[in-house]
Amino acid sequence: MENKAHAIAAGLFVLLLGFALAATVAWFQGDRTERVHYTVVSRSGVTGLNLKAPVKLRGVEVGHVEGIGFDPTDARQILVDIAVDVAAPVSTSAYAQLGLQGVTGLSFVALEEADAEAPFKRAEPGARIALRPTLLDRLAESGPNLVAGFAETATRLNAVLSDDNRAQLGEALVQLRQAAGDTSRLMAALQPAARELPGLLKDADAATQRADAALRRVEALAADGQQLAQDLKARAAMLDRLEAAAAQVQATSRNLELALVGDTPPRTRPLLSDISAASRSVERAANEVGEQPQSLLFGRGARPPGPGETGFEQRQKTGTK
């Protein structure tokens, strides 16, 4: 009996020790972190996502997946229940994506900020977070369209590279080679002219300067001509006044001669004759200036030779006056 009692006591001790060890392990392995629950809503698949899959916020693990199921109100949606550390800064603009855990094929939930510069506002517990497709998901969705596009491109490329088009392309390449050779020869022929071009530009610059100087001289001559025209106009007006004065003097002298010819004393008659001669001289001078106004500037020209003078016969033959 005593041996059996010792055996029972040893067995109970071992059992109690095992329970204590299990409780200790459970105590150390238990998760006592306070969690906040959010719901990730997906309109596409969640391939590779399992329960207890990690949840990361901008690369930092902040929780895990606690449940995956279909939305009872909309069967096209998948609801993923996640538990996140209460201290994790999940904002109202956060969105979720699926990330791959290495090469295992398993996925995790990655939370990202839609607008990192916007003022931070914490999401309420139980809020729904949209799941956005990743780049690989978009490529996978557009894969059939890409394949169809590549097939169409290949078909068109085969049509472009037909035998006739290849022959025409070869001819075009030959003509292009000939054109390149012609261009090289033309450039070689133009090189001497290009070397002479700086000299021609210098000559053109000098000619431009000479033309500018000539233009300034022409402008100066035009200004002088305008001044000369004004002087001639003034002298012509003076000649008109002189002619009018001469006509008035002549008329006055004739009136005096007619008035005094009958009863003028003999001693005043020479004076009247002198006045009449003076008026006729003034009249002749006015007539000559009117016929040759340039004589005021350049002087009177030489009088033509009369009968018996040298050059008279030559003037008669040529008919000059």
mmCIF file of N, CA and C in Angstrom, residues 4 45 62-63 93 98 108 153 186 191 210 215 233 239 264-265 292 311-312:
data_model
loop_
_atom_site.group_PDB
_atom_site.id
_atom_site.type_symbol
_atom_site.label_atom_id
_atom_site.label_comp_id
_atom_site.label_asym_id
_atom_site.label_seq_id
_atom_site.Cartn_x
_atom_site.Cartn_y
_atom_site.Cartn_z
ATOM 1 N N LYS A 4 2.151 1.953 -3.442
ATOM 2 C CA LYS A 4 1.127 2.516 -4.306
ATOM 3 C C LYS A 4 0.869 3.980 -3.980
ATOM 4 N N GLY A 45 -10.393 39.026 -55.676
ATOM 5 C CA GLY A 45 -9.980 37.906 -54.848
ATOM 6 C C GLY A 45 -8.933 38.295 -53.820
ATOM 7 N N VAL A 62 1.369 45.586 -37.315
ATOM 8 C CA VAL A 62 0.555 46.172 -36.248
ATOM 9 C C VAL A 62 -0.628 45.275 -35.874
ATOM 10 N N GLY A 63 -0.805 44.131 -36.512
ATOM 11 C CA GLY A 63 -1.942 43.283 -36.184
ATOM 12 C C GLY A 63 -1.958 42.028 -37.032
ATOM 13 N N SER A 93 -8.123 58.063 -44.338
ATOM 14 C CA SER A 93 -7.765 57.970 -45.757
ATOM 15 C C SER A 93 -6.948 56.729 -46.077
ATOM 16 N N LEU A 98 -2.780 43.800 -50.900
ATOM 17 C CA LEU A 98 -2.217 42.505 -50.541
ATOM 18 C C LEU A 98 -0.759 42.450 -50.951
ATOM 19 N N PHE A 108 -0.160 39.061 -47.090
ATOM 20 C CA PHE A 108 -0.453 39.807 -45.867
ATOM 21 C C PHE A 108 -1.178 41.090 -46.274
ATOM 22 N N THR A 153 -0.536 43.203 -83.102
ATOM 23 C CA THR A 153 0.698 43.859 -83.556
ATOM 24 C C THR A 153 1.536 42.911 -84.407
ATOM 25 N N LEU A 186 28.160 66.939 -102.264
ATOM 26 C CA LEU A 186 27.711 68.327 -102.261
ATOM 27 C C LEU A 186 28.371 69.121 -101.141
ATOM 28 N N GLN A 191 32.442 73.289 -99.508
ATOM 29 C CA GLN A 191 33.445 73.708 -98.538
ATOM 30 C C GLN A 191 34.272 74.908 -99.002
ATOM 31 N N ARG A 210 29.398 101.749 -96.664
ATOM 32 C CA ARG A 210 29.511 102.777 -97.712
ATOM 33 C C ARG A 210 28.128 103.248 -98.158
ATOM 34 N N LEU A 215 23.980 107.309 -98.273
ATOM 35 C CA LEU A 215 22.618 107.716 -97.939
ATOM 36 C C LEU A 215 22.610 108.972 -97.082
ATOM 37 N N LYS A 233 12.699 130.488 -104.227
ATOM 38 C CA LYS A 233 11.333 130.975 -104.114
ATOM 39 C C LYS A 233 11.317 132.406 -103.560
ATOM 40 N N LEU A 239 11.835 139.219 -107.200
ATOM 41 C CA LEU A 239 11.815 139.656 -108.599
ATOM 42 C C LEU A 239 10.427 140.137 -108.996
ATOM 43 N N THR A 264 6.574 172.240 -119.852
ATOM 44 C CA THR A 264 7.745 172.046 -118.985
ATOM 45 C C THR A 264 8.833 173.028 -119.397
ATOM 46 N N PRO A 265 9.439 173.675 -118.436
ATOM 47 C CA PRO A 265 10.537 174.608 -118.766
ATOM 48 C C PRO A 265 11.680 173.845 -119.412
ATOM 49 N N GLN A 292 16.031 135.223 -116.921
ATOM 50 C CA GLN A 292 17.137 134.398 -116.402
ATOM 51 C C GLN A 292 17.264 134.621 -114.892
ATOM 52 N N GLY A 311 31.851 133.916 -134.220
ATOM 53 C CA GLY A 311 30.874 132.934 -133.796
ATOM 54 C C GLY A 311 29.467 133.237 -134.242
ATOM 55 N N PHE A 312 29.214 134.398 -134.878
ATOM 56 C CA PHE A 312 27.849 134.746 -135.305
ATOM 57 C C PHE A 312 27.377 133.799 -136.404
#
